[in-house]
Coordinates of N, CA and C in Angstrom, one line a residue:
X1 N 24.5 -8.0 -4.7 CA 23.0 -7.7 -4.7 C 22.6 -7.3 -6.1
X2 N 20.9 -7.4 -6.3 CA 20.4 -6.7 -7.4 C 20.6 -5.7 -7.4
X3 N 21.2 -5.0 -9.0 CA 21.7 -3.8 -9.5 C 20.2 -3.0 -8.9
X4 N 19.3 -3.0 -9.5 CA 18.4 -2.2 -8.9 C 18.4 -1.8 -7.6
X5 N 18.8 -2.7 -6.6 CA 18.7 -2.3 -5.0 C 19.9 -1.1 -4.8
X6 N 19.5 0.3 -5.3 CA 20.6 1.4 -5.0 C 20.3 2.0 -3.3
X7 N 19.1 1.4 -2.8 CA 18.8 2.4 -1.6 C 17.3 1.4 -1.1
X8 N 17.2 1.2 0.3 CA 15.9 0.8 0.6 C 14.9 2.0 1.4
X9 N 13.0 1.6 1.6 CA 12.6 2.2 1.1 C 11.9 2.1 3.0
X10 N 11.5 3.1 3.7 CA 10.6 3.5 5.0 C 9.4 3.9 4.7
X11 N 8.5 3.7 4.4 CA 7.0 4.7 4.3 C 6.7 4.9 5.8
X12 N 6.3 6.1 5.7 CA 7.0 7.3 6.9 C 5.8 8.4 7.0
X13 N 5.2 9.2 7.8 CA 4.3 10.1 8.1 C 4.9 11.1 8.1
X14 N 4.9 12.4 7.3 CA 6.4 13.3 7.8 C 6.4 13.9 9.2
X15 N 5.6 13.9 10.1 CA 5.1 14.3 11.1 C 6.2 13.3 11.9
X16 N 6.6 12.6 11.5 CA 7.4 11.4 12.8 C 8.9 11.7 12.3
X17 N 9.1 12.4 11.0 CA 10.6 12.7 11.1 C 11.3 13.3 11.7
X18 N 11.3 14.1 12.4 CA 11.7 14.5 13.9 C 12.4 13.6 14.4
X19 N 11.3 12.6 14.8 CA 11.5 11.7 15.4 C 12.7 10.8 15.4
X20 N 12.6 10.8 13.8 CA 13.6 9.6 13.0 C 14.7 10.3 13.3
X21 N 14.9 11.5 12.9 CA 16.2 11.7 12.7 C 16.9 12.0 13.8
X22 N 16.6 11.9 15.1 CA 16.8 11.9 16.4 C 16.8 10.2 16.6
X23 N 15.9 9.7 16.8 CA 16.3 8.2 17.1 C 16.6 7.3 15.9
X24 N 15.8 7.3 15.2 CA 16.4 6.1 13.4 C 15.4 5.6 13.2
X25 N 15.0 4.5 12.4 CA 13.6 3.6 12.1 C 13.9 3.1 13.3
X26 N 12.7 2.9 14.1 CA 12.6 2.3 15.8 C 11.5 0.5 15.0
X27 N 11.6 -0.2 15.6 CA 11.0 -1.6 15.4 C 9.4 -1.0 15.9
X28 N 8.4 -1.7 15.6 CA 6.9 -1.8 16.3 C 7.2 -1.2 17.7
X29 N 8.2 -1.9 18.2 CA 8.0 -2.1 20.0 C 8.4 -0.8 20.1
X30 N 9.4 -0.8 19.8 CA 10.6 0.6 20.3 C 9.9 1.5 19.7
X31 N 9.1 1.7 18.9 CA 8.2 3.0 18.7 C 7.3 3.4 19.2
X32 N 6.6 2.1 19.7 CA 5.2 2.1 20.6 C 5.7 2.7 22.2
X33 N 7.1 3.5 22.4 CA 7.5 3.9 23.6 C 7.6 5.3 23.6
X34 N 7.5 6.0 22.1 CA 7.5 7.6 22.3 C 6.4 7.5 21.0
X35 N 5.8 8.9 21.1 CA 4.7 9.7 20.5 C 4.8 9.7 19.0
X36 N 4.4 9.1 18.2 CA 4.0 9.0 16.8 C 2.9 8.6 16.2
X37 N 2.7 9.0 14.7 CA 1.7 8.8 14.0 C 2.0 6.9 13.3
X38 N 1.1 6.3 13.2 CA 1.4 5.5 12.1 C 0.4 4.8 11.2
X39 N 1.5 4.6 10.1 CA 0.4 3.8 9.0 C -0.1 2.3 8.9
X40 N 0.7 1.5 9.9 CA 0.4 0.6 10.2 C -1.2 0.1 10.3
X41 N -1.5 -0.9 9.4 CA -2.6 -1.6 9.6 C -2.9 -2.6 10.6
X42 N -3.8 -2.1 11.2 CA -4.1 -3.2 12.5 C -4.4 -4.2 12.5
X43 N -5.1 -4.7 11.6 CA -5.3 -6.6 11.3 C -3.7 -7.1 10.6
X44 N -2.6 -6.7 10.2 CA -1.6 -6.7 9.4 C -0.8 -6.9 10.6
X45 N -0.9 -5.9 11.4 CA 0.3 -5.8 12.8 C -0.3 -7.2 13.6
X46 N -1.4 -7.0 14.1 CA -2.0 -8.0 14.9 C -1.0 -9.5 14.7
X47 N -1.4 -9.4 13.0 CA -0.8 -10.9 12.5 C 1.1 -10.6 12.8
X48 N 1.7 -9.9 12.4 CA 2.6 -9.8 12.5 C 3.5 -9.9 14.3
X49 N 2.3 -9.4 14.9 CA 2.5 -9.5 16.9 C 3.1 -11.0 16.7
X50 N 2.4 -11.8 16.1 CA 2.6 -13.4 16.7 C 3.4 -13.8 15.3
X51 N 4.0 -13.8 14.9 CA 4.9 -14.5 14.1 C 6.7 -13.9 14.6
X52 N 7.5 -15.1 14.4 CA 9.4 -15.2 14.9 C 9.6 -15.2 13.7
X53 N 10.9 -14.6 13.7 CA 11.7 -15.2 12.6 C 12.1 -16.4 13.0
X54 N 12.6 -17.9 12.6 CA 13.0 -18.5 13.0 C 14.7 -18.3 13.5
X55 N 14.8 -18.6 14.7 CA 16.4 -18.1 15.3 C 16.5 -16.4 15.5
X56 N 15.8 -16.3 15.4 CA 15.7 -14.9 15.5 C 14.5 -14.0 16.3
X57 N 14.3 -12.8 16.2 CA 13.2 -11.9 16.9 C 12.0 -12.0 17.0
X58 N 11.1 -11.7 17.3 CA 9.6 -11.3 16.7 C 9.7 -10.6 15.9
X59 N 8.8 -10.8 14.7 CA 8.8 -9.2 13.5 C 8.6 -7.8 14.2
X60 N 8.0 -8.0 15.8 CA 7.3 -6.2 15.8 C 9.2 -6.4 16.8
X61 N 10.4 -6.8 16.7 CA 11.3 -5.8 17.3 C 12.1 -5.8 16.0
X62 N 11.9 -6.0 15.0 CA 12.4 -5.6 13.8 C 12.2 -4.2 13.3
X63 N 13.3 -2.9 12.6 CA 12.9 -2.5 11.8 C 12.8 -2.4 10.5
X64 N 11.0 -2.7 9.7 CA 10.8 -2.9 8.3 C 11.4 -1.9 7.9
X65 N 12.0 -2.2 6.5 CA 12.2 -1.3 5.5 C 11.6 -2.6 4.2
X66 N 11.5 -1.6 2.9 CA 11.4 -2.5 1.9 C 12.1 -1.9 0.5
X67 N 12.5 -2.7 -0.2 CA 13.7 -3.0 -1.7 C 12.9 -1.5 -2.4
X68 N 11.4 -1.7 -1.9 CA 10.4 -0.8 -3.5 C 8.9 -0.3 -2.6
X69 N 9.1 0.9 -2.6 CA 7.9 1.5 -1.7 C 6.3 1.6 -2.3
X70 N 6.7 1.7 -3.7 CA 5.7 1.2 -4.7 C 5.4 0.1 -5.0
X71 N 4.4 -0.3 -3.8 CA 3.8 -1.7 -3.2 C 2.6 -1.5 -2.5
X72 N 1.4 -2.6 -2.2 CA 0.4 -2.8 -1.5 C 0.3 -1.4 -0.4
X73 N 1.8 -1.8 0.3 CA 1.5 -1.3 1.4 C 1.6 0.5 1.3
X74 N 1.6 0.9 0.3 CA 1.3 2.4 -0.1 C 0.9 2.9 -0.8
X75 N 0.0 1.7 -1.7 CA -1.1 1.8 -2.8 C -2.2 2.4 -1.5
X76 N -2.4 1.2 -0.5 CA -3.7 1.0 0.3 C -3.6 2.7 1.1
X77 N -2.6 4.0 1.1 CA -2.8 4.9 1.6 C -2.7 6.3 1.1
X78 N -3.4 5.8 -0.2 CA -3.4 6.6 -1.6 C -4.1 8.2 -0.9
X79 N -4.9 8.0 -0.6 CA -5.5 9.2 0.6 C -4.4 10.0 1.1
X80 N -3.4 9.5 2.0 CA -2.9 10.5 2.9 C -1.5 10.8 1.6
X81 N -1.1 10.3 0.9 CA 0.4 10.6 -0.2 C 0.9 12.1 0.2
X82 N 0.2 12.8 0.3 CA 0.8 14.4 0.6 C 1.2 14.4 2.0
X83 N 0.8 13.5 3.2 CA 1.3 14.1 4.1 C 2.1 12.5 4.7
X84 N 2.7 12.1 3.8 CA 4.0 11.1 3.8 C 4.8 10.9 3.4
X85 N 6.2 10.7 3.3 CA 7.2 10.4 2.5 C 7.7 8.5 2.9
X86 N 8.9 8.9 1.8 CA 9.6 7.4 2.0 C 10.9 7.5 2.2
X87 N 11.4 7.1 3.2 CA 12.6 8.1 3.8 C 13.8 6.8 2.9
X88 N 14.6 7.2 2.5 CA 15.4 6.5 1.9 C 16.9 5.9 2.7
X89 N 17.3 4.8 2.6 CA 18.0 4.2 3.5 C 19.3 3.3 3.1
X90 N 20.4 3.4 3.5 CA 21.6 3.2 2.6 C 21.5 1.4 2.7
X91 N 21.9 0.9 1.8 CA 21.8 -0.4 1.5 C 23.3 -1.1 2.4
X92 N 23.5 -0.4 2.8 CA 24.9 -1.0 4.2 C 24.0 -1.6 5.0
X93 N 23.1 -1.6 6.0 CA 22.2 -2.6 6.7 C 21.9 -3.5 6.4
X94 N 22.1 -3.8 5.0 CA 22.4 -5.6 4.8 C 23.5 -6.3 5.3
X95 N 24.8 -5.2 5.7 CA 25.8 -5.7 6.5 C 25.4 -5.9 8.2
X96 N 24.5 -5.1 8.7 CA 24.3 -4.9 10.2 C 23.8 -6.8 10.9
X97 N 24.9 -6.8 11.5 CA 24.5 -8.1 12.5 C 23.4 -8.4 12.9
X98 N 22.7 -9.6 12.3 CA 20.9 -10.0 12.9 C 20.0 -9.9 11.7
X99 N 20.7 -9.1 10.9 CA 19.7 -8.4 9.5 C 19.5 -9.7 8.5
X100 N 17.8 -9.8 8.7 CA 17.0 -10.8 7.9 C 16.5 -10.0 6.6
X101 N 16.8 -10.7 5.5 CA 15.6 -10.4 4.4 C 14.6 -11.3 4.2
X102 N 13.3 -10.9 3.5 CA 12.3 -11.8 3.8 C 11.7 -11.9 1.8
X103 N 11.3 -12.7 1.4 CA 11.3 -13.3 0.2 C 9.7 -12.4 -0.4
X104 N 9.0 -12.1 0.6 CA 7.8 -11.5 0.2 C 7.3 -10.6 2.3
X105 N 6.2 -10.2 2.1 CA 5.6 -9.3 2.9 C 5.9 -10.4 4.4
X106 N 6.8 -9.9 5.3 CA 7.1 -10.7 6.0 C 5.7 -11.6 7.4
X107 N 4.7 -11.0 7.2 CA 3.4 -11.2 7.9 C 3.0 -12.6 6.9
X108 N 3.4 -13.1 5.6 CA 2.7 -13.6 5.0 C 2.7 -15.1 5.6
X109 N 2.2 -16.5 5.7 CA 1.9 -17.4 5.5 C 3.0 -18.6 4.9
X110 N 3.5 -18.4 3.7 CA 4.4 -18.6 3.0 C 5.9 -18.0 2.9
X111 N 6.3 -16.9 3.6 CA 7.2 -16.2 3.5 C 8.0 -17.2 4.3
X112 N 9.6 -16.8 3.4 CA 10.7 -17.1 4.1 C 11.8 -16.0 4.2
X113 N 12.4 -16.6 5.5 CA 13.3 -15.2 6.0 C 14.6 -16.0 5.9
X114 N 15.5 -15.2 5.1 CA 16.9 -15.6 4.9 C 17.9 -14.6 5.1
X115 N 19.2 -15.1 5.2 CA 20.1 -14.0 5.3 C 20.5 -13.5 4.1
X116 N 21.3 -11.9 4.1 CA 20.9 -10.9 3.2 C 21.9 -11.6 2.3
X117 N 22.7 -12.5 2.6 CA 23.6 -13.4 1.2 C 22.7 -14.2 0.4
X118 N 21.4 -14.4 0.6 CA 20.9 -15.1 0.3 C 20.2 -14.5 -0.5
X119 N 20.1 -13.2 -1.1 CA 19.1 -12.5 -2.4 C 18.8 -12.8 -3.2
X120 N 19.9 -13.6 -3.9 CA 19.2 -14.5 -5.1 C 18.1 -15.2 -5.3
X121 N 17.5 -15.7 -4.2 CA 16.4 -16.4 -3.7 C 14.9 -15.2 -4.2
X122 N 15.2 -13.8 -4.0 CA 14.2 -13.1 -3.7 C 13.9 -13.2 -5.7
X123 N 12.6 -12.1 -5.6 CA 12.5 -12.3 -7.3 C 12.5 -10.9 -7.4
X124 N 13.3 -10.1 -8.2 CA 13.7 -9.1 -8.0 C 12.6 -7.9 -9.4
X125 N 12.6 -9.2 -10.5 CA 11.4 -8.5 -11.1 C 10.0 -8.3 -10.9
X126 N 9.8 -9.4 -9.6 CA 8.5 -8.8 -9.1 C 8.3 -7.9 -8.2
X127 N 9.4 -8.0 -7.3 CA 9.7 -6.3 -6.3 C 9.2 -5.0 -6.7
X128 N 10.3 -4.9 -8.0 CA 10.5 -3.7 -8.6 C 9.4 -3.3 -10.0
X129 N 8.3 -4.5 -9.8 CA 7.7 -4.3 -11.0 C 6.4 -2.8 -10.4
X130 N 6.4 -2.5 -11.7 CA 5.3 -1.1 -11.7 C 4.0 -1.7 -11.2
X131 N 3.8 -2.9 -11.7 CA 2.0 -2.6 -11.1 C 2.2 -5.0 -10.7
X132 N 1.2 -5.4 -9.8 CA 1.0 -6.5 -9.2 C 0.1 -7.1 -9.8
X133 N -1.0 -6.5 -10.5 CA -2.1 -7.0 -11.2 C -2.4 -8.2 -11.9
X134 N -2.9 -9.1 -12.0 CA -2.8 -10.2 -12.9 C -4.2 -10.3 -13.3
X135 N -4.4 -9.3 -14.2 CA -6.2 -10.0 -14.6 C -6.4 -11.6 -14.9
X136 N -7.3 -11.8 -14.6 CA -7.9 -13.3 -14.4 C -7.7 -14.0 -14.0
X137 N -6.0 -14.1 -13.4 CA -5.4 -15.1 -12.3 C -5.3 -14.4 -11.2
X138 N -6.1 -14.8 -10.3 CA -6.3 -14.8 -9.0 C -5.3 -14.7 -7.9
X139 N -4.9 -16.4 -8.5 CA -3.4 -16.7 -7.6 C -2.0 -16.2 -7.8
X140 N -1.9 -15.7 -9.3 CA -0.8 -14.9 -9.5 C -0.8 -13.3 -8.6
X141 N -2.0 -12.9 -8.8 CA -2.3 -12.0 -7.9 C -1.8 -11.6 -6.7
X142 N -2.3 -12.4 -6.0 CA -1.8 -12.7 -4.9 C -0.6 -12.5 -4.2
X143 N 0.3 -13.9 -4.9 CA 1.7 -14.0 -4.8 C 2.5 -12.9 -5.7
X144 N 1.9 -12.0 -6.5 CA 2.5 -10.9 -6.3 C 2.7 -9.6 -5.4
X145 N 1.5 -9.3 -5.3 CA 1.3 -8.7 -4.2 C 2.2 -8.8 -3.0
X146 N 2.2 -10.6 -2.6 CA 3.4 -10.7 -1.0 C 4.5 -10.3 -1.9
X147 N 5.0 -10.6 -3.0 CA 6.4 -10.3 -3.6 C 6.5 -8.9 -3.4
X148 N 6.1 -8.4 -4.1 CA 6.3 -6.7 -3.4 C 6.6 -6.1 -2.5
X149 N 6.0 -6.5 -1.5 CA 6.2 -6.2 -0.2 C 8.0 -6.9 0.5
X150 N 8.2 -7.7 -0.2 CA 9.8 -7.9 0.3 C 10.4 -7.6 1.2
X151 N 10.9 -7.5 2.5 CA 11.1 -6.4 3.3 C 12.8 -6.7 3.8
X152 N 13.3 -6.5 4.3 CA 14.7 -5.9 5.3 C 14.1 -5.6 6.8
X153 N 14.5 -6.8 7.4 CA 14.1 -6.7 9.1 C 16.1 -6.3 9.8
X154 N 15.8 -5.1 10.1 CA 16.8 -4.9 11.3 C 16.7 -5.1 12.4
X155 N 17.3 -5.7 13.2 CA 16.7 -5.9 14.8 C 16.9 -4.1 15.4
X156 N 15.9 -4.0 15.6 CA 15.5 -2.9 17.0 C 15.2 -1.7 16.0
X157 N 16.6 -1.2 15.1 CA 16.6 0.1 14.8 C 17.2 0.5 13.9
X158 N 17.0 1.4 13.0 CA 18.4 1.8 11.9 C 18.5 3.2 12.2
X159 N 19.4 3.3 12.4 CA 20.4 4.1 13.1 C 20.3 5.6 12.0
X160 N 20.2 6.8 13.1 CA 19.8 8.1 11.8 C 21.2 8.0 10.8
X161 N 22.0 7.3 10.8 CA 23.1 7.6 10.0 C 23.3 7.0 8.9
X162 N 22.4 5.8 8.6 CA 21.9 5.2 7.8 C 21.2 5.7 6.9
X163 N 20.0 7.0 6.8 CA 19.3 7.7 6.3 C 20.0 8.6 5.7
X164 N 19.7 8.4 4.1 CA 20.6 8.8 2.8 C 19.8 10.2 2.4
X165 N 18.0 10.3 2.6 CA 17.3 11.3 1.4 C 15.8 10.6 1.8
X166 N 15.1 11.3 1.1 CA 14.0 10.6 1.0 C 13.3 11.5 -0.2
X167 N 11.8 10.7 -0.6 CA 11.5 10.7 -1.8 C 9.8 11.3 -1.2
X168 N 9.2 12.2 -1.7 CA 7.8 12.7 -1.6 C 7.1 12.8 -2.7
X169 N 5.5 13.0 -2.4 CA 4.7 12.8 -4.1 C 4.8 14.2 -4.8
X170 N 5.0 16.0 -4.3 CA 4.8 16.8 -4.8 C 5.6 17.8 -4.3
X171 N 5.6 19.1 -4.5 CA 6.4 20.0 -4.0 C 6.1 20.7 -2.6
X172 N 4.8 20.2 -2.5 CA 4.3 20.9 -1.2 C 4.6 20.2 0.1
X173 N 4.3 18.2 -0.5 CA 5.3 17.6 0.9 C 6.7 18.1 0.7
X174 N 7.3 18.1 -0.2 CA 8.7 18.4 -0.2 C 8.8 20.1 0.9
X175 N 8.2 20.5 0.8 CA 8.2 22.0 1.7 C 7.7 21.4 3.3
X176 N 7.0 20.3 3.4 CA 6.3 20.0 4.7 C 7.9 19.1 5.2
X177 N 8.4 18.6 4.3 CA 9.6 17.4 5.1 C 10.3 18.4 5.4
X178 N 11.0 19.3 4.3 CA 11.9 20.2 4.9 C 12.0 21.3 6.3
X179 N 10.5 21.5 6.4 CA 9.9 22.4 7.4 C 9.9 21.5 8.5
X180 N 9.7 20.1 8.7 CA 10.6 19.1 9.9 C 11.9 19.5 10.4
X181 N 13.1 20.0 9.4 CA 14.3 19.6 9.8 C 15.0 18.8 9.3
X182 N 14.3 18.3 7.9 CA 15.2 17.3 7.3 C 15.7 17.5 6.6
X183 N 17.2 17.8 7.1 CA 18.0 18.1 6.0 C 19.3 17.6 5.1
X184 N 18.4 16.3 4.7 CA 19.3 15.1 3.6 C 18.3 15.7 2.6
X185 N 19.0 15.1 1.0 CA 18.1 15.5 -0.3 C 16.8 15.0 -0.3
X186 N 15.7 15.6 -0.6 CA 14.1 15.2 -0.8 C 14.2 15.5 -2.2
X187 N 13.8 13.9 -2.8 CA 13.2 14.2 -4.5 C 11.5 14.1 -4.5
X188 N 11.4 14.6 -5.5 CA 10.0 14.5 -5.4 C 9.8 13.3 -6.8
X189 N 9.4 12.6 -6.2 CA 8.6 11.5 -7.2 C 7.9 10.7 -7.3
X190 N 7.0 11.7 -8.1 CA 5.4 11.1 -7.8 C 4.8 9.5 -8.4
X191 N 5.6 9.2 -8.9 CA 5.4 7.8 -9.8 C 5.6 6.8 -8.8
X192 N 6.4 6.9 -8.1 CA 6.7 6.1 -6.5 C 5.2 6.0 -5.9
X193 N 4.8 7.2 -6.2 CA 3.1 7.2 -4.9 C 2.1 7.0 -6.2
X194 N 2.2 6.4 -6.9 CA 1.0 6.2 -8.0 C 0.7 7.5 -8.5
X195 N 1.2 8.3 -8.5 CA 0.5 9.4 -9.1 C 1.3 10.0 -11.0

């Protein structure tokens, strides 16, 4: 794997850690069966309801993780940063049986889902890049953006044992995660949440 991939990434409400660390990342489905908050976008999930992997699941019995949390999908929730974290996740789930990686945001049009041998495929400097912007190219834009979003589909669940630490924007979520019960390392680092 890419040297950079030391850990993948959950954007998480800390309010549902409880949760986690009693059941694990649960898929769309298997979440939508006990009590949580989510950040999920509803025109995003909608599209996501109706797309398979091919030979494989639906995306909503997958659970998303992603390579780099510092992406679209946590730019667009710049608002709540204090009361979320990104729960950090051991990169052994690329061994777990069923586990797809996806080349860009797996809702996307264009995306392809391969197996986790297959990473070389992914573009690893657009993952991990700091910012997606392309002034004046439109279409680079774009296709950076899905690159970003990259994701790691586990079928159903990743298991709390899986769960290495996680990462928050300041010292106060770092007091709100702890005050959950979470007691793996919390770093605080705000450059992850744009700040």
């Amino acid at each position: 794997m890419d040297p950079r991939v030391t850990e993948l990434h959950c954007i998480m409400p800390i309010v549902n850690v409880g949760s986690v660390m009693s059941h694990g990342i649960l898929s769309y489905d298997d979440a939508a069966q006990l009590p949580h908050r989510s950040v999920a976008l509803q025109p995003v999930q909608d599209k996501r309801d109706r797309k398979q992997v091919p030979g494989g699941l639906r995306l909503h019995q997958y659970a998303n993780l992603y390579f780099h949390a510092r992406n679209p999908m946590l730019y667009k929730r710049q608002g709540e940063v204090g009361s979320l974290c990104v729960i950090r996740v051991s990169t052994d789930v690329l061994r777990l049986e069923g586990t797809v990686i996806s080349d860009q945001n797996a809702a996307s049009d264009y995306v392809r889902f391969l197996h986790p041998r297959q990473w070389r495929t992914l573009d690893f400097d657009a993952i991990y890049a700091m910012d997606w912007r392309h002034p004046g190219d439109q279409i680079a834009y774009w296709q950076h953006r899905a690159k970003k979003c990259a994701e790691i589909l586990v079928p159903h669940r990743v298991h709390p044992g899986f769960l290495t630490g996680a990462h928050v924007v300041d010292e106060a979520a770092k007091a709100a995660l702890a005050n959950c019960g979470f007691g793996l390392p919390i770093c605080v680092s705000p450059v992850l949440f744009f700040r």
